[in-house]
XYZ file of C-alpha atoms in Angstrom:
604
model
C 48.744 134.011 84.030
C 46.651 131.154 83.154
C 48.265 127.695 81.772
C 45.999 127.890 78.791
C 47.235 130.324 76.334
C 49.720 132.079 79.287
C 47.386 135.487 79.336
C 46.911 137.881 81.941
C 44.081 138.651 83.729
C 42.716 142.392 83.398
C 39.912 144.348 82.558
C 42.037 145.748 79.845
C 42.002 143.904 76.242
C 45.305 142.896 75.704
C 47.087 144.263 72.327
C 50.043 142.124 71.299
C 50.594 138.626 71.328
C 54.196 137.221 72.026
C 55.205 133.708 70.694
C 57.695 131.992 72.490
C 58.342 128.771 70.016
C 54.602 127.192 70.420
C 53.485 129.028 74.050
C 51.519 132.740 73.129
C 51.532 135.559 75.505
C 48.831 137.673 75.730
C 49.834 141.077 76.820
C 50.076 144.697 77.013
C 52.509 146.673 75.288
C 52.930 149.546 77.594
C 54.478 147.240 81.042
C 56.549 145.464 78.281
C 58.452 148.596 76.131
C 58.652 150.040 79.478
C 61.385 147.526 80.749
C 62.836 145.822 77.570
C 64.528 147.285 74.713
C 64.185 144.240 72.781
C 60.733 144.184 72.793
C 60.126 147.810 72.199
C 61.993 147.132 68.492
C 59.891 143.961 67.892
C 56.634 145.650 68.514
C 56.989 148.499 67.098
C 58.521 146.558 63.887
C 55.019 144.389 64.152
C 52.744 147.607 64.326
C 54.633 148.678 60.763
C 53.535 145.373 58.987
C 50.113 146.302 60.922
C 49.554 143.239 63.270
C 50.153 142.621 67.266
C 52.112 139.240 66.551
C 55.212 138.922 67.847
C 57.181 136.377 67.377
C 60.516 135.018 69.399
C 62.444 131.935 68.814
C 65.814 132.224 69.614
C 64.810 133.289 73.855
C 67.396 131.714 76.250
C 65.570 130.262 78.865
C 62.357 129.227 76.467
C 58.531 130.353 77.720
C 59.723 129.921 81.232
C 62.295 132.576 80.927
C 60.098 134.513 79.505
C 57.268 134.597 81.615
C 59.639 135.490 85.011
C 60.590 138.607 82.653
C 56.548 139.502 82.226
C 55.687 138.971 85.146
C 58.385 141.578 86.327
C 57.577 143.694 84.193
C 53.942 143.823 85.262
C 54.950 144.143 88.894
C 54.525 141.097 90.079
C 56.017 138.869 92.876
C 58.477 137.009 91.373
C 60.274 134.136 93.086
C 63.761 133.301 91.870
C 65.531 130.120 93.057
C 68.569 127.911 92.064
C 66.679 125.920 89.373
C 65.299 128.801 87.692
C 67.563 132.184 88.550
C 69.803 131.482 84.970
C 67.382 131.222 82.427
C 65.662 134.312 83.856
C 69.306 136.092 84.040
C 69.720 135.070 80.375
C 66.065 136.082 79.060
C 66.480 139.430 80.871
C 69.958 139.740 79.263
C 68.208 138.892 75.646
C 65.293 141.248 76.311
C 67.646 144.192 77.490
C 66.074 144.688 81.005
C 69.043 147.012 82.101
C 69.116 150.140 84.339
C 69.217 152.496 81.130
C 65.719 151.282 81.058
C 64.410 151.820 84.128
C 66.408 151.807 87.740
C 66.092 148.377 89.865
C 65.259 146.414 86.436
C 65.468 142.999 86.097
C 69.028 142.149 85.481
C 70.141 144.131 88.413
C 67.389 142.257 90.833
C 68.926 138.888 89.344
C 72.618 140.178 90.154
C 72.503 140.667 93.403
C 70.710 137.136 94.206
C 73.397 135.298 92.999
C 76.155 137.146 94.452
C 74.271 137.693 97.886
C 72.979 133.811 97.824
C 73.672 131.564 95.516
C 77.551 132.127 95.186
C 77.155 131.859 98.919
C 76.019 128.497 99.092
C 77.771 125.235 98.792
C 74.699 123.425 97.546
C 73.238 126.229 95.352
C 76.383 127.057 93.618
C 76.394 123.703 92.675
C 72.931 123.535 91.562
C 73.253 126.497 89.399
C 76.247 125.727 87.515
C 74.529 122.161 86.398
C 71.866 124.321 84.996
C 74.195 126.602 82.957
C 74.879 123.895 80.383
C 71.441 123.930 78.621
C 71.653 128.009 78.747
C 74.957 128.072 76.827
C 76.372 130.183 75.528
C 74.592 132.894 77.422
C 75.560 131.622 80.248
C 79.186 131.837 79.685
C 79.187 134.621 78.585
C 77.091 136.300 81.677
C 80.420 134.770 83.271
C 77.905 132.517 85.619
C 79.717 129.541 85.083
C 82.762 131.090 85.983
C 81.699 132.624 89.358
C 79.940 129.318 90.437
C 83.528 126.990 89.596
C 85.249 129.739 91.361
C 82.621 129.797 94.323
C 82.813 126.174 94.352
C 86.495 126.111 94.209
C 86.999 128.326 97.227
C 85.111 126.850 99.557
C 86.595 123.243 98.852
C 89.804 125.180 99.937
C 88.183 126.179 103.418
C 89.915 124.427 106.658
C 87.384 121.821 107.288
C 86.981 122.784 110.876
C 84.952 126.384 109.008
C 82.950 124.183 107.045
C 79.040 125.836 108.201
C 77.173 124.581 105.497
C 75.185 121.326 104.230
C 76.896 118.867 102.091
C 76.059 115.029 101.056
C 78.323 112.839 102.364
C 78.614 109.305 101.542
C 81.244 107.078 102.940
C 81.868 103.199 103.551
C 78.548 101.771 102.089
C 76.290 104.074 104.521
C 73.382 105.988 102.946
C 74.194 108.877 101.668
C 73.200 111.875 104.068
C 73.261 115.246 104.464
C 74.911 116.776 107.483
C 75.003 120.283 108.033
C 77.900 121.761 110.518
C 77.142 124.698 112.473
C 80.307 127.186 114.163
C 78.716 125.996 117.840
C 79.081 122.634 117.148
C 82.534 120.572 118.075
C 82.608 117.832 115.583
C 84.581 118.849 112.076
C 83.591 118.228 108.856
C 86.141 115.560 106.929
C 89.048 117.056 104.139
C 86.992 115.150 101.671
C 83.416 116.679 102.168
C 82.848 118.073 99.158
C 83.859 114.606 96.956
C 80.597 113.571 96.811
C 78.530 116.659 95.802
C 81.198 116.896 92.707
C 80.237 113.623 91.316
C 76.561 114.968 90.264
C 78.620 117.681 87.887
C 79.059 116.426 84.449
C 82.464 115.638 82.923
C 82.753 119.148 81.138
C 82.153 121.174 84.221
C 84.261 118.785 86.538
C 87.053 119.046 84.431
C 87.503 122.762 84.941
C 86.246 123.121 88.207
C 88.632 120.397 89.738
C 91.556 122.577 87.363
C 90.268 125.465 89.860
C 90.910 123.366 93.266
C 94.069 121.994 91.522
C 94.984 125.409 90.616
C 94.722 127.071 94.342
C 97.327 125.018 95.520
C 95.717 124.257 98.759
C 94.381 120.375 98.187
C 96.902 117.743 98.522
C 97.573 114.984 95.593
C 95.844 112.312 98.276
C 92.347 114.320 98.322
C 92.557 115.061 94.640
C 93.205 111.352 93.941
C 90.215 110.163 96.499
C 88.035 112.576 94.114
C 88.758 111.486 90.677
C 88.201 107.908 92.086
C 84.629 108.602 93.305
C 83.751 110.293 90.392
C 85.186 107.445 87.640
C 83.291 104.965 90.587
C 80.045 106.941 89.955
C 80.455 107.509 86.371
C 82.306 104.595 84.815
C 79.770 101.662 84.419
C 81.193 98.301 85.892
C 79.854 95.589 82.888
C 81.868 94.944 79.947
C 79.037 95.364 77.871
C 77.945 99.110 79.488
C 81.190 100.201 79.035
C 81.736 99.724 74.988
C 78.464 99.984 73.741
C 77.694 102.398 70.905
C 75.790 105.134 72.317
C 78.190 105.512 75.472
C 81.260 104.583 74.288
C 82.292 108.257 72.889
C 81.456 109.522 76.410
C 83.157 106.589 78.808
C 86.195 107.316 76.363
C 86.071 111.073 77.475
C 85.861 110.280 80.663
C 88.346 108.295 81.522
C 90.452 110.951 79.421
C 89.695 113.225 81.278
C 90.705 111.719 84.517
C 93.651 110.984 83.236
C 94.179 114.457 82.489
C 93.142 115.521 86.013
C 95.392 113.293 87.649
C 97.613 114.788 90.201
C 101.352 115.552 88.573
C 103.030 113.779 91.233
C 103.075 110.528 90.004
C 104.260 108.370 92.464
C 101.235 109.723 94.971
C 98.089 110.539 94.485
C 96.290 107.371 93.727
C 96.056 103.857 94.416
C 97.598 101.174 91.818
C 94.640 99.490 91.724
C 92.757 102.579 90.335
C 95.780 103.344 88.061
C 95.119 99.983 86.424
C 91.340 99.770 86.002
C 91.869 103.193 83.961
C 94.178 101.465 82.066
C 91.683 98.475 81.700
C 88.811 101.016 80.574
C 91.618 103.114 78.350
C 91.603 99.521 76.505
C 88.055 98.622 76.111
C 86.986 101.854 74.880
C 89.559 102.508 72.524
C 91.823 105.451 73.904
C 94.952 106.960 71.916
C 98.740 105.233 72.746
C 99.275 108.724 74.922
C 96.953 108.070 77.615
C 98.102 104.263 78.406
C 101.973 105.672 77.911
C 100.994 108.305 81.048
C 99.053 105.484 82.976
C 101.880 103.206 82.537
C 104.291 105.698 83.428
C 102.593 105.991 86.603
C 101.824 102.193 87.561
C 105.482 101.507 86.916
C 105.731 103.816 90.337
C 103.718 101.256 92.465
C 103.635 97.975 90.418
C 104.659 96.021 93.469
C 101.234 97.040 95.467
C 99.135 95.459 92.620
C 97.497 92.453 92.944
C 97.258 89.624 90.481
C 93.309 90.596 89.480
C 94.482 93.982 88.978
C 96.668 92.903 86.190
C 94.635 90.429 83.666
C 94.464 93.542 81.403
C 92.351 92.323 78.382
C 94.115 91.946 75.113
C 93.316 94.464 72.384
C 92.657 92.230 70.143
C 91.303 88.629 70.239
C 94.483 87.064 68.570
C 97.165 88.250 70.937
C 94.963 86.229 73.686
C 92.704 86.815 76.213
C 95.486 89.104 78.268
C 98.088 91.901 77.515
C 100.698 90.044 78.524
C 103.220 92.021 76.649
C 102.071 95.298 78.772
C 102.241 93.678 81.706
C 105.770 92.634 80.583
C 106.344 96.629 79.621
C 105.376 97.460 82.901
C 107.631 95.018 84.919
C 110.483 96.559 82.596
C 109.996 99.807 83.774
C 109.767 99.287 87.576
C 112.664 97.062 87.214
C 114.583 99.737 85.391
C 113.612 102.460 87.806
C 114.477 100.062 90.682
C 118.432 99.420 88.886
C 118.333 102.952 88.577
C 117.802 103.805 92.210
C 120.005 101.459 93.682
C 123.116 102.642 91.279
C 123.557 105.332 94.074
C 121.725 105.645 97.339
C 121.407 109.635 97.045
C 121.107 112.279 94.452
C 121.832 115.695 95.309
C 119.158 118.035 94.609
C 119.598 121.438 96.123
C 120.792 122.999 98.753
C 123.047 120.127 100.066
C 119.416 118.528 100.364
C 119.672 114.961 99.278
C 116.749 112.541 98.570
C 116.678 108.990 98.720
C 115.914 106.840 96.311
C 116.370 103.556 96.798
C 113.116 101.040 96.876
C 112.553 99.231 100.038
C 113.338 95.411 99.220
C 110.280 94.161 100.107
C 108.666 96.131 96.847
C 111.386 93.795 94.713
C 110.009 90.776 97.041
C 106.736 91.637 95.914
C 107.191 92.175 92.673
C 108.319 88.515 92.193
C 105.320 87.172 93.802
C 103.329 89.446 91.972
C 104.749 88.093 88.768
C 104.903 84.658 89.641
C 100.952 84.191 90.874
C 100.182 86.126 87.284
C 102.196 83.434 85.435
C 100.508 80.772 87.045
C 96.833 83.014 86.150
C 97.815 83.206 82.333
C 99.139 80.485 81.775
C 95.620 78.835 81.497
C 95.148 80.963 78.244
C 95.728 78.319 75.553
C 96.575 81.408 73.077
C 99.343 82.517 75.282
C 102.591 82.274 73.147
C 105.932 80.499 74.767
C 108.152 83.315 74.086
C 105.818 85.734 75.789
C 105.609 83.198 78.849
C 109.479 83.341 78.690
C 110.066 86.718 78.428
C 107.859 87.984 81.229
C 109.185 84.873 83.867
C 113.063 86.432 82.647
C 112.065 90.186 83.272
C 112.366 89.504 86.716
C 115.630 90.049 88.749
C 116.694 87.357 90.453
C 116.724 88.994 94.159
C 113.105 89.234 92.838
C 112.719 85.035 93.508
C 114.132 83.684 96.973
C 111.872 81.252 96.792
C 110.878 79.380 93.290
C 107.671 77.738 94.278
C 105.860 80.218 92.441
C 107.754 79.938 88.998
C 107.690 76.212 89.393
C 104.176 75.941 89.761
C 103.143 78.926 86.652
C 105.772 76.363 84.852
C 103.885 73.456 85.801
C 100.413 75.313 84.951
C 101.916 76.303 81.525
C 103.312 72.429 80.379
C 99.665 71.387 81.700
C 97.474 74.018 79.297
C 99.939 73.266 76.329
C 100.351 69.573 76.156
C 101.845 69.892 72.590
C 105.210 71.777 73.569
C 108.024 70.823 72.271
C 110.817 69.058 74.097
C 113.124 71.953 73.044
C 111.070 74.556 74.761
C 109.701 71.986 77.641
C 113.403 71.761 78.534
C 113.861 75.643 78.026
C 111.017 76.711 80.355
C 111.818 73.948 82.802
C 115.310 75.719 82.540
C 113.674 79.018 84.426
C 113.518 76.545 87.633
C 116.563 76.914 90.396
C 115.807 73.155 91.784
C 117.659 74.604 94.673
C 115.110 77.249 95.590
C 112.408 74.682 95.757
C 110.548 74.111 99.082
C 110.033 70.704 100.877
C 106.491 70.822 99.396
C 107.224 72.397 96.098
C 109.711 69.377 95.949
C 107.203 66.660 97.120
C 105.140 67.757 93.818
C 107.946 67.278 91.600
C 108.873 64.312 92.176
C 105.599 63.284 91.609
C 104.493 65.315 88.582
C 104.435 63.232 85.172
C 104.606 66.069 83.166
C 107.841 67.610 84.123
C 110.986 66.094 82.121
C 112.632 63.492 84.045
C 115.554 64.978 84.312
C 114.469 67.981 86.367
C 112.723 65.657 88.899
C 116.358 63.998 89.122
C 117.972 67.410 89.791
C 115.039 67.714 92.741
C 115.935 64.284 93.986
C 119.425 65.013 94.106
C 119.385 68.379 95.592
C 117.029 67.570 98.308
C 119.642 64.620 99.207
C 122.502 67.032 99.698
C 119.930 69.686 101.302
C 119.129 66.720 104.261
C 122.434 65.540 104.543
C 124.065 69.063 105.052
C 121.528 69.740 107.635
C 122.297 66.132 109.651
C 124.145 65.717 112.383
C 126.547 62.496 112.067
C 126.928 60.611 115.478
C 130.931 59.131 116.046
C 130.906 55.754 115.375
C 132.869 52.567 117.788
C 135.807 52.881 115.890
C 136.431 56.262 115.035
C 136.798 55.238 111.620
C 133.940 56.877 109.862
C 133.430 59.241 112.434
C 132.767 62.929 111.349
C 135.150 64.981 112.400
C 134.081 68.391 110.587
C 131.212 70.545 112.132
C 127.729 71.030 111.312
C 128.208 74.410 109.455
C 131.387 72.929 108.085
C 129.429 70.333 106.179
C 126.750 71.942 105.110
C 129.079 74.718 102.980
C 131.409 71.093 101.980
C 128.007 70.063 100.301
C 126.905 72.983 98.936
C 130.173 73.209 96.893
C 129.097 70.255 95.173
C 125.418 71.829 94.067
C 125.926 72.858 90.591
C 125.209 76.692 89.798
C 122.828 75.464 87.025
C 120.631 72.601 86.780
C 122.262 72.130 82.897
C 125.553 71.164 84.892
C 123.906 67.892 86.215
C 125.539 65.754 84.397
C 129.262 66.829 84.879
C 128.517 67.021 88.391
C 126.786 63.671 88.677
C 130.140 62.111 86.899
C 132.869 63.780 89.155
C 131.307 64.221 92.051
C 134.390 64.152 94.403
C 135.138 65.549 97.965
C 139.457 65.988 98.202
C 140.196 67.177 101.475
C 143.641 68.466 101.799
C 145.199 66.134 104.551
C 141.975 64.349 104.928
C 141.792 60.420 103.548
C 138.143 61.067 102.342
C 137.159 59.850 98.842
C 134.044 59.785 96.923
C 132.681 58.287 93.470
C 129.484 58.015 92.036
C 129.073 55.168 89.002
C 125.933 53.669 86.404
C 125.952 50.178 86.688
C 123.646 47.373 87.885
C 124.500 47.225 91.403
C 123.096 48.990 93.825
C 124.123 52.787 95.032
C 124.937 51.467 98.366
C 127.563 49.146 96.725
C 128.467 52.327 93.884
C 130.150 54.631 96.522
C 133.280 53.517 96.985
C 136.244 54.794 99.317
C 137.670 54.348 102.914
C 135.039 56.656 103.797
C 132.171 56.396 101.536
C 129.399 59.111 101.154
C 127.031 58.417 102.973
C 129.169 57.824 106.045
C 130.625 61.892 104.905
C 127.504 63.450 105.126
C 124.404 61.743 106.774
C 126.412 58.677 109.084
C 125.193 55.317 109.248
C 121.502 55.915 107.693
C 121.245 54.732 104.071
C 120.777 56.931 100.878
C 117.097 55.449 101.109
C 116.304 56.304 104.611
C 117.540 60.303 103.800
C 115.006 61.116 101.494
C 112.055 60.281 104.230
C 110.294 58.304 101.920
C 110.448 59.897 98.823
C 111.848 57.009 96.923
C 108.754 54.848 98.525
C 106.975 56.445 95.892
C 106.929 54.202 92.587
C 108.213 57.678 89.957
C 110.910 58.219 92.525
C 111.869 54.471 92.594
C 111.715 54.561 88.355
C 113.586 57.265 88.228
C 116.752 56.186 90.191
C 116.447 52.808 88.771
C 117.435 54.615 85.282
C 119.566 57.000 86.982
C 121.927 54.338 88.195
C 121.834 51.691 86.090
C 123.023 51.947 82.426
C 123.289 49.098 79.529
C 127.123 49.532 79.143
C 129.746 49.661 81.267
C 133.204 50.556 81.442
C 135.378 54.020 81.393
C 133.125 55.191 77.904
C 130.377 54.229 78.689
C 127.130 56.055 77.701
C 124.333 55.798 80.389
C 120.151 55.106 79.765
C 118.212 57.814 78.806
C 116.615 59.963 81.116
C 114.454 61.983 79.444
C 113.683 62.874 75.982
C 115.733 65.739 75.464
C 118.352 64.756 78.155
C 120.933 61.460 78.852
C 121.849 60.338 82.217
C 125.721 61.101 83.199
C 128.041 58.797 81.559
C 130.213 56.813 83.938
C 134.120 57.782 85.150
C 134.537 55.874 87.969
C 136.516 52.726 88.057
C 135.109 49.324 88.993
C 135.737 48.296 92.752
């Protein structure tokens, strides 16, 4: 044939022209009617309106379809490859190049290439099934793209040690390479060989061809999870402003559907939080329906506790709720909490069998959980659209075995009172509230006491705790006389001052008033005061308090310079000292939502 006008070179005149769309065939009629039925109805159609013009536009497989079937037809060598074997199976099919034609024709030749080689290949299998999209729906209906996804299918389901054939691999940043195992070699190919060669497929033809591994039963939730990960990693684009633009945004959002879809239907396996989230995060951006963040969500309340804080600054899905979804972050702590109450209501459930699964979560997943919370407080809270109640909510949703420690709530507080200068005293009070003073760390405490933007009252609750919290872990020496000595133990002390730590820093006040230690049989009294003279001279008894619990040091010496500091020294300065006196009395003010203690005690 020659690229010109696609003619054939004989010393016989050629007598019909064929017109494939704008490419013209010059040919001979008697190699063509021989072999195709289709042609033999167009020419002789032609010859009755009395010219040699023949014209096709509907071919599958377009002038290069064609001229595979001509050249066949002529007796020529014909070469047949992955790239090129279904647009000549579907232009033979269209031309009617069967064996009631002429034995060995065309279709039959095709046939047995792809089930003798390429259904036999990894690679070509592969190869051929990306080319059946443009040839649909011939394609289909030649049932080619179902015997390449079932070709493919089977031999991702081969024991890897069998695996004989090439395959790109790509793993861990290294170039991506093809290795071909051989039976006489030793080294085996990996489970997940065949992730990478899927990724090239597009989302159409993955979708059913991972339904056919899925559907085998051989390929555990693990290696089906790995998969749908490399192919959102290949396919999902990483910018913002990739991901929601106009002419991709249709696609990303049937994407990410469809991975969804594919994911494995154990739920609590499978995949990674992490991933679970940024298809959440994608869901979002591009715009997908309430039913495919209700079965993400589902399954990231599984394994919320092994996200990290990144993982969860979901965007907002709109500008006025904020900059994050705080509220589905909050949905999502609800549902791992409730799944965790719901485990631990009975350590086993009886399934079958006299089989019995366990279901309670490990405690360090509720230990996480309240870190996890905590450090995304303290990320959010910078978002000056972030509304108090949500703040509130989400610190709340947390159980309280959750928080051991408070340093992270204190400092998400802190964050929060520093992005929103205008709160309220009512809700500065309130979200100061969350705080248990108690659970506070040396350092966490150090910062308290120093922080101006905390009421003054909760920096008074720090002070005070932290003085009981040093003198129940000091060990009072006997004095000379025996008079003050201490005659209870160490451990004995410390639980005699932890009685007197209120439950609730809102208690302060009653427990500042009435502080009192009555031992039965013991000649041990304590009471604390307001007034102008000093604390030393408030605590009166024949054994005062700070001979009880931390000997012959002073109140001053206890807190290891705390008080050096000039807030700390401000702060008891109002806390003990008070413009009236007397049984009903009122004491200063202490904050502005807050009054110190009034005063009980009598004068010495």
């Amino acid at each position: 044939f020659v690229d010109a006008c696609r003619l054939v070179v004989s010393d016989l005149a050629t007598d019909v022209i064929v017109h494939i769309g704008e490419v013209r065939f010059y040919l001979h009629k008697f190699p063509l009617l021989s072999k195709s039925s289709k042609l033999q109805k167009l020419v002789l159609k032609a010859t009755e309106k009395g010219t040699d013009d023949v014209h096709i536009d509907d071919l599958p497989g377009g002038a290069k379809g064609f001229e595979i079937c001509a050249k066949f037809c002529y007796g020529m060598v014909v070469t047949l490859s992955p790239h090129n074997v279904v647009a000549a199976r579907c232009a033979a099919e269209y031309l009617g190049m069967t064996e009631d034609m002429d034995k060995g024709n065309l279709i039959f030749k095709i046939e047995v290439f792809i089930n003798s080689s390429i259904l036999r290949s990894w690679k070509d299998s592969i190869i051929v099934l990306l080319s059946t999209k443009a040839l649909l729906p011939w394609s289909e209906e030649l049932k080619v793209v179902g015997r390449c996804i079932d070709a493919i299918a089977s031999k991702t389901s081969v024991d890897p040690a069998n695996v004989s054939w090439s395959y790109s691999y790509n793993k861990k940043g290294v170039a991506c390479t093809e290795i071909i195992e051989s039976a006489g070699k030793t080294s085996v190919a990996p489970k997940d060989w065949w992730v990478e060669d899927l990724c090239e497929l597009d989302v159409d033809l993955y979708k059913r061809v991972m339904v056919a591994i899925k559907s085998k039963g051989r390929m555990s939730p693990d290696l089906i999870g790995e998969a749908l990960k490399a192919y959102a990693v290949r396919w999902l684009p990483d910018s913002y402003d990739a991901l929601v633009a106009d002419d991709y945004m249709r696609r990303n959002q049937c994407l990410v559907e469809t991975i969804i879809w594919l994911l494995p239907s154990d739920k609590s396996s499978g995949c990674s939080c992490r991933f679970l989230l940024k298809l959440l995060k994608v869901a979002i951006l591009v715009g997908s329906g309430d039913h495919v963040k209700e079965e993400l969500m589902r399954r990231i309340s599984f394994q919320l506790h092994k996200a990290s804080v990144k993982d969860l600054l979901l965007p907002a899905a709109s500008p006025s709720e904020g900059m994050h979804d705080v509220r589905l972050v909050h949905n999502l702590v609800q549902r791992f909490v409730a799944r965790t109450a719901l485990s631990h209501n009975g350590d086993f459930v009886e399934k079958s069998d006299e089989k019995m699964i366990e279901l309670n979560f490990e405690q360090e997943s509720t230990l996480a959980l309240g870190e996890l919370v905590d450090g995304y407080l303290s990320e959010v809270a910078a978002d000056p659209d972030l509304e108090f109640s949500t703040f509130v909510e989400l610190a709340t949703a947390v159980p309280e075995a959750a928080r051991p420690v408070h340093d992270g709530l204190y400092y998400a507080v802190d964050a929060y009172i520093k992005e929103h200068p205008d709160i309220n005293k009512a809700d500065k009070k309130k979200i100061c509230g969350l705080i248990d003073v108690k659970k506070l760390s040396t350092d966490a405490c150090v910062h308290a006491t120093q922080n101006d933007r905390l009421p003054l009252r909760v920096v008074v609750q720090v002070l005070f705790f932290q003085q009981l919290r040093a003198g129940s872990s000091s060990v009072p020496a006997p004095t000379d006389g025996g008079e003050h000595a201490c005659a209870k133990p160490v451990q004995e002390q410390s639980e005699h001052c932890e009685r007197r730590i209120p439950r609730h820093p809102n208690k302060l006040d009653k427990q500042v008033t009435s502080l009192s230690a009555r031992g039965e049989g013991e000649d041990r009294h304590v009471e604390l005061r307001g007034g102008r003279n000093s604390f030393k001279d408030q605590v009166v008894g024949r054994n005062s308090f700070k001979d009880q619990v931390v000997g012959r040091n002073s109140f001053k010496d206890q807190l290891g310079g705390l008080l050096l500091q000039s807030r700390s020294r401000r702060i008891f300065d109002k806390l003990w000292s008070s413009k009236g006196h007397g049984e009903n009395g009122k004491g200063s003010e202490t904050s502005g939502s807050s009054q110190s203690p009034p005063s009980t005690a009598k004068p010495t």
